[in-house]
GROMACS .gro file of C-alpha atoms in nm:
model
  285
    1UNK     CA    1  -1.695  -2.594  -0.389
    2UNK     CA    2  -1.496  -2.273  -0.369
    3UNK     CA    3  -1.179  -2.246  -0.167
    4UNK     CA    4  -1.079  -1.950   0.046
    5UNK     CA    5  -0.754  -1.762   0.096
    6UNK     CA    6  -0.617  -1.472   0.296
    7UNK     CA    7  -0.313  -1.305   0.140
    8UNK     CA    8  -0.137  -1.164   0.449
    9UNK     CA    9   0.074  -0.869   0.334
   10UNK     CA   10   0.251  -0.567   0.478
   11UNK     CA   11   0.593  -0.412   0.539
   12UNK     CA   12   0.865  -0.602   0.722
   13UNK     CA   13   0.799  -0.610   1.096
   14UNK     CA   14   0.427  -0.534   1.065
   15UNK     CA   15   0.334  -0.859   1.243
   16UNK     CA   16   0.232  -1.091   0.959
   17UNK     CA   17   0.352  -1.414   1.120
   18UNK     CA   18   0.204  -1.314   1.456
   19UNK     CA   19  -0.124  -1.238   1.281
   20UNK     CA   20  -0.123  -1.584   1.116
   21UNK     CA   21  -0.045  -1.755   1.446
   22UNK     CA   22  -0.321  -1.566   1.631
   23UNK     CA   23  -0.578  -1.619   1.357
   24UNK     CA   24  -0.504  -1.991   1.326
   25UNK     CA   25  -0.555  -2.033   1.701
   26UNK     CA   26  -0.875  -1.830   1.690
   27UNK     CA   27  -1.013  -2.040   1.403
   28UNK     CA   28  -0.922  -2.362   1.587
   29UNK     CA   29  -1.116  -2.238   1.891
   30UNK     CA   30  -1.415  -2.190   1.659
   31UNK     CA   31  -1.381  -2.548   1.531
   32UNK     CA   32  -1.285  -2.418   1.186
   33UNK     CA   33  -1.018  -2.587   0.979
   34UNK     CA   34  -0.745  -2.357   0.843
   35UNK     CA   35  -0.387  -2.385   0.723
   36UNK     CA   36  -0.087  -2.156   0.670
   37UNK     CA   37   0.143  -2.145   0.368
   38UNK     CA   38   0.477  -1.966   0.416
   39UNK     CA   39   0.573  -1.761   0.109
   40UNK     CA   40   0.865  -1.579   0.272
   41UNK     CA   41   1.193  -1.734   0.152
   42UNK     CA   42   1.381  -1.540   0.424
   43UNK     CA   43   1.167  -1.660   0.716
   44UNK     CA   44   1.352  -1.818   1.007
   45UNK     CA   45   1.095  -1.983   1.236
   46UNK     CA   46   0.723  -2.014   1.309
   47UNK     CA   47   0.526  -2.106   1.618
   48UNK     CA   48   0.263  -2.286   1.409
   49UNK     CA   49   0.272  -2.572   1.156
   50UNK     CA   50   0.275  -2.481   0.786
   51UNK     CA   51   0.117  -2.694   0.516
   52UNK     CA   52   0.369  -2.566   0.258
   53UNK     CA   53   0.694  -2.372   0.287
   54UNK     CA   54   0.856  -2.186  -0.004
   55UNK     CA   55   1.197  -2.254   0.153
   56UNK     CA   56   1.159  -2.612   0.033
   57UNK     CA   57   1.168  -2.465  -0.318
   58UNK     CA   58   1.420  -2.182  -0.276
   59UNK     CA   59   1.587  -1.987   0.007
   60UNK     CA   60   1.731  -1.636   0.016
   61UNK     CA   61   2.054  -1.755   0.178
   62UNK     CA   62   2.121  -1.997  -0.108
   63UNK     CA   63   2.064  -1.723  -0.365
   64UNK     CA   64   2.293  -1.479  -0.184
   65UNK     CA   65   2.569  -1.739  -0.158
   66UNK     CA   66   2.555  -1.818  -0.530
   67UNK     CA   67   2.868  -1.650  -0.680
   68UNK     CA   68   2.708  -1.629  -1.024
   69UNK     CA   69   2.417  -1.416  -0.895
   70UNK     CA   70   2.580  -1.186  -0.637
   71UNK     CA   71   2.251  -1.064  -0.491
   72UNK     CA   72   2.209  -0.885  -0.162
   73UNK     CA   73   1.916  -0.952   0.073
   74UNK     CA   74   1.661  -0.744  -0.119
   75UNK     CA   75   1.765  -0.857  -0.465
   76UNK     CA   76   1.784  -1.214  -0.343
   77UNK     CA   77   1.429  -1.205  -0.209
   78UNK     CA   78   1.293  -1.060  -0.533
   79UNK     CA   79   1.481  -1.329  -0.729
   80UNK     CA   80   1.327  -1.598  -0.505
   81UNK     CA   81   0.975  -1.466  -0.563
   82UNK     CA   82   1.027  -1.447  -0.940
   83UNK     CA   83   1.158  -1.805  -0.932
   84UNK     CA   84   0.847  -1.902  -0.735
   85UNK     CA   85   0.627  -1.735  -1.000
   86UNK     CA   86   0.783  -1.954  -1.266
   87UNK     CA   87   0.725  -2.268  -1.058
   88UNK     CA   88   0.361  -2.251  -0.950
   89UNK     CA   89   0.339  -2.627  -1.006
   90UNK     CA   90   0.520  -2.663  -0.673
   91UNK     CA   91   0.237  -2.475  -0.502
   92UNK     CA   92  -0.023  -2.698  -0.669
   93UNK     CA   93   0.148  -3.010  -0.541
   94UNK     CA   94   0.187  -2.866  -0.192
   95UNK     CA   95  -0.172  -2.746  -0.155
   96UNK     CA   96  -0.350  -3.052  -0.288
   97UNK     CA   97  -0.719  -3.025  -0.206
   98UNK     CA   98  -0.802  -3.068   0.162
   99UNK     CA   99  -1.149  -3.048   0.313
  100UNK     CA  100  -1.281  -2.694   0.371
  101UNK     CA  101  -0.978  -2.523   0.216
  102UNK     CA  102  -0.918  -2.202   0.413
  103UNK     CA  103  -0.557  -2.098   0.375
  104UNK     CA  104  -0.354  -1.805   0.506
  105UNK     CA  105  -0.059  -1.713   0.284
  106UNK     CA  106   0.215  -1.552   0.494
  107UNK     CA  107   0.383  -1.324   0.239
  108UNK     CA  108   0.723  -1.147   0.240
  109UNK     CA  109   0.764  -0.792   0.367
  110UNK     CA  110   0.927  -0.658   0.050
  111UNK     CA  111   0.704  -0.360  -0.020
  112UNK     CA  112   0.779  -0.349  -0.395
  113UNK     CA  113   0.601  -0.684  -0.429
  114UNK     CA  114   0.278  -0.494  -0.360
  115UNK     CA  115   0.347  -0.179  -0.559
  116UNK     CA  116   0.489  -0.256  -0.903
  117UNK     CA  117   0.635  -0.607  -0.932
  118UNK     CA  118   0.395  -0.859  -1.097
  119UNK     CA  119   0.466  -1.163  -0.876
  120UNK     CA  120   0.182  -1.121  -0.626
  121UNK     CA  121  -0.066  -1.036  -0.900
  122UNK     CA  122   0.034  -1.356  -1.079
  123UNK     CA  123  -0.014  -1.550  -0.755
  124UNK     CA  124  -0.365  -1.408  -0.715
  125UNK     CA  125  -0.453  -1.507  -1.073
  126UNK     CA  126  -0.320  -1.860  -1.017
  127UNK     CA  127  -0.526  -1.897  -0.698
  128UNK     CA  128  -0.841  -1.765  -0.867
  129UNK     CA  129  -0.795  -2.018  -1.148
  130UNK     CA  130  -0.796  -2.286  -0.877
  131UNK     CA  131  -1.134  -2.164  -0.746
  132UNK     CA  132  -0.991  -1.968  -0.453
  133UNK     CA  133  -1.178  -1.662  -0.330
  134UNK     CA  134  -0.892  -1.436  -0.225
  135UNK     CA  135  -0.892  -1.149   0.024
  136UNK     CA  136  -0.591  -0.927   0.077
  137UNK     CA  137  -0.509  -0.854   0.443
  138UNK     CA  138  -0.271  -0.556   0.458
  139UNK     CA  139  -0.102  -0.502   0.793
  140UNK     CA  140   0.056  -0.183   0.925
  141UNK     CA  141   0.225  -0.150   1.265
  142UNK     CA  142   0.011   0.079   1.481
  143UNK     CA  143   0.321   0.198   1.670
  144UNK     CA  144   0.429   0.388   1.359
  145UNK     CA  145   0.087   0.534   1.277
  146UNK     CA  146   0.052   0.787   1.558
  147UNK     CA  147   0.149   1.082   1.337
  148UNK     CA  148  -0.065   1.201   1.048
  149UNK     CA  149   0.204   1.193   0.778
  150UNK     CA  150   0.314   0.844   0.877
  151UNK     CA  151  -0.050   0.744   0.873
  152UNK     CA  152  -0.087   0.886   0.522
  153UNK     CA  153   0.216   0.685   0.407
  154UNK     CA  154   0.060   0.368   0.548
  155UNK     CA  155  -0.266   0.443   0.369
  156UNK     CA  156  -0.083   0.490   0.039
  157UNK     CA  157   0.102   0.159   0.083
  158UNK     CA  158  -0.228  -0.021   0.147
  159UNK     CA  159  -0.389   0.157  -0.147
  160UNK     CA  160  -0.102   0.056  -0.378
  161UNK     CA  161  -0.155  -0.312  -0.293
  162UNK     CA  162  -0.530  -0.277  -0.345
  163UNK     CA  163  -0.487  -0.121  -0.689
  164UNK     CA  164  -0.221  -0.371  -0.799
  165UNK     CA  165  -0.397  -0.690  -0.689
  166UNK     CA  166  -0.760  -0.595  -0.765
  167UNK     CA  167  -0.906  -0.812  -0.489
  168UNK     CA  168  -1.111  -0.734  -0.176
  169UNK     CA  169  -0.877  -0.598   0.089
  170UNK     CA  170  -0.900  -0.548   0.464
  171UNK     CA  171  -0.647  -0.305   0.613
  172UNK     CA  172  -0.539  -0.369   0.972
  173UNK     CA  173  -0.344  -0.184   1.239
  174UNK     CA  174  -0.151  -0.449   1.428
  175UNK     CA  175   0.020  -0.458   1.769
  176UNK     CA  176  -0.254  -0.257   1.938
  177UNK     CA  177  -0.178  -0.456   2.254
  178UNK     CA  178   0.170  -0.297   2.266
  179UNK     CA  179   0.045   0.062   2.273
  180UNK     CA  180   0.029   0.266   2.592
  181UNK     CA  181  -0.317   0.381   2.705
  182UNK     CA  182  -0.232   0.733   2.586
  183UNK     CA  183  -0.121   0.609   2.243
  184UNK     CA  184  -0.434   0.393   2.211
  185UNK     CA  185  -0.652   0.697   2.271
  186UNK     CA  186  -0.449   0.901   2.024
  187UNK     CA  187  -0.468   0.639   1.750
  188UNK     CA  188  -0.847   0.609   1.762
  189UNK     CA  189  -0.878   0.911   1.532
  190UNK     CA  190  -0.683   0.722   1.264
  191UNK     CA  191  -0.920   0.424   1.257
  192UNK     CA  192  -1.195   0.630   1.094
  193UNK     CA  193  -1.015   0.953   1.007
  194UNK     CA  194  -1.141   1.283   0.872
  195UNK     CA  195  -0.868   1.337   0.617
  196UNK     CA  196  -0.952   1.701   0.550
  197UNK     CA  197  -0.936   1.791   0.919
  198UNK     CA  198  -0.610   1.600   0.948
  199UNK     CA  199  -0.472   1.796   0.655
  200UNK     CA  200  -0.574   2.129   0.808
  201UNK     CA  201  -0.420   2.041   1.145
  202UNK     CA  202  -0.082   1.976   0.981
  203UNK     CA  203  -0.083   2.229   0.699
  204UNK     CA  204   0.164   2.453   0.884
  205UNK     CA  205   0.430   2.180   0.859
  206UNK     CA  206   0.421   2.181   0.478
  207UNK     CA  207   0.618   2.474   0.347
  208UNK     CA  208   0.594   2.397  -0.024
  209UNK     CA  209   0.264   2.502  -0.184
  210UNK     CA  210   0.310   2.234  -0.449
  211UNK     CA  211   0.336   1.952  -0.195
  212UNK     CA  212   0.054   2.102   0.009
  213UNK     CA  213  -0.174   2.078  -0.294
  214UNK     CA  214  -0.057   1.722  -0.365
  215UNK     CA  215  -0.122   1.614  -0.005
  216UNK     CA  216  -0.465   1.778  -0.015
  217UNK     CA  217  -0.551   1.590  -0.337
  218UNK     CA  218  -0.442   1.257  -0.186
  219UNK     CA  219  -0.643   1.322   0.131
  220UNK     CA  220  -0.944   1.411  -0.085
  221UNK     CA  221  -0.917   1.089  -0.283
  222UNK     CA  222  -0.899   0.877   0.031
  223UNK     CA  223  -1.176   1.062   0.213
  224UNK     CA  224  -1.424   1.110  -0.073
  225UNK     CA  225  -1.419   0.748  -0.188
  226UNK     CA  226  -1.358   0.581   0.151
  227UNK     CA  227  -1.076   0.388  -0.014
  228UNK     CA  228  -0.894   0.274   0.300
  229UNK     CA  229  -1.018   0.217   0.655
  230UNK     CA  230  -0.822   0.035   0.923
  231UNK     CA  231  -0.943  -0.223   1.174
  232UNK     CA  232  -0.754  -0.254   1.505
  233UNK     CA  233  -0.589  -0.590   1.580
  234UNK     CA  234  -0.508  -0.677   1.940
  235UNK     CA  235  -0.402  -1.040   1.970
  236UNK     CA  236  -0.527  -1.049   2.330
  237UNK     CA  237  -0.879  -0.932   2.236
  238UNK     CA  238  -1.091  -1.224   2.111
  239UNK     CA  239  -1.385  -0.999   2.024
  240UNK     CA  240  -1.163  -0.770   1.816
  241UNK     CA  241  -1.009  -1.068   1.636
  242UNK     CA  242  -1.357  -1.198   1.559
  243UNK     CA  243  -1.459  -0.863   1.409
  244UNK     CA  244  -1.156  -0.874   1.179
  245UNK     CA  245  -1.239  -1.232   1.077
  246UNK     CA  246  -1.604  -1.143   1.010
  247UNK     CA  247  -1.499  -0.862   0.776
  248UNK     CA  248  -1.264  -1.095   0.588
  249UNK     CA  249  -1.521  -1.376   0.566
  250UNK     CA  250  -1.784  -1.134   0.438
  251UNK     CA  251  -1.552  -1.005   0.165
  252UNK     CA  252  -1.493  -1.358   0.030
  253UNK     CA  253  -1.848  -1.482   0.102
  254UNK     CA  254  -1.722  -1.755   0.330
  255UNK     CA  255  -1.985  -1.997   0.455
  256UNK     CA  256  -2.242  -1.964   0.178
  257UNK     CA  257  -2.159  -2.304   0.027
  258UNK     CA  258  -2.054  -2.495   0.339
  259UNK     CA  259  -2.225  -2.816   0.438
  260UNK     CA  260  -2.339  -2.882   0.794
  261UNK     CA  261  -2.071  -3.043   1.010
  262UNK     CA  262  -2.119  -3.234   1.333
  263UNK     CA  263  -1.971  -3.040   1.627
  264UNK     CA  264  -1.667  -3.192   1.789
  265UNK     CA  265  -1.710  -3.369   2.123
  266UNK     CA  266  -1.708  -3.148   2.430
  267UNK     CA  267  -1.488  -3.236   2.726
  268UNK     CA  268  -1.710  -3.339   3.019
  269UNK     CA  269  -1.477  -3.170   3.269
  270UNK     CA  270  -1.618  -2.815   3.318
  271UNK     CA  271  -1.269  -2.685   3.393
  272UNK     CA  272  -1.161  -2.769   3.040
  273UNK     CA  273  -1.449  -2.595   2.863
  274UNK     CA  274  -1.376  -2.274   2.679
  275UNK     CA  275  -1.607  -1.976   2.723
  276UNK     CA  276  -1.831  -2.047   2.422
  277UNK     CA  277  -1.878  -2.413   2.514
  278UNK     CA  278  -1.951  -2.330   2.878
  279UNK     CA  279  -2.207  -2.070   2.772
  280UNK     CA  280  -2.379  -2.316   2.541
  281UNK     CA  281  -2.382  -2.576   2.819
  282UNK     CA  282  -2.558  -2.326   3.043
  283UNK     CA  283  -2.816  -2.243   2.775
  284UNK     CA  284  -2.890  -2.611   2.706
  285UNK     CA  285  -2.943  -2.681   3.074
   0.00000   0.00000   0.00000
């Protein structure tokens, strides 16, 4: 049977660990088994259990303290990931083969890992050799996407990861729950944007004709081929989380080969039933 993986990517501070925590809880509420693997050697803490942690293999602090290497934080993280790429056997031993493998890989926020360094591409190839169907989940902080040029930069970052990794990718605007009502209304136009209109609205801010033509070409590429579209992610909105999960599951064809499983026992105390279970109870009665 195939195995399934979400590669959770995005710039530092985009909410990758929060996304993993929220998604794991959502999957548990659906009676679906899922696990998280931490691939960030600079991570400090999690509010969820991990089935494997790259810090058991190598840590950024140890690399930075090594006098023979003399790396700073960025160089140290890249060194850690390259060391990880040369030791994929560790990942094999850590993953094993559990029932209904559905794994979220919480990746580092070093943006060059998704633009030109080969480490993440090598990881994808290793997972595919192990019968994983992999979907990239690229996160961008919605709080920094309320201006058109910042939005365009986020689109280009997501597009770079898509081109490098060559896997299905879902792009997500995170932290929607932190936006003010005014900002939420403003950001709606970026979820399904008209790139040409956006370009025209901001053309007065571009003084150089050369860069104006370049921006127009980029907007045309994104708009004509529908290369990148963002889904909103509000960790307090169960329906929105489910829409994100459905898009991811569809991209990796999750569920096509699953066998029927007996549902878990339902608590007889009505006060302890969640919404779905209570609704089903009402239907059955």
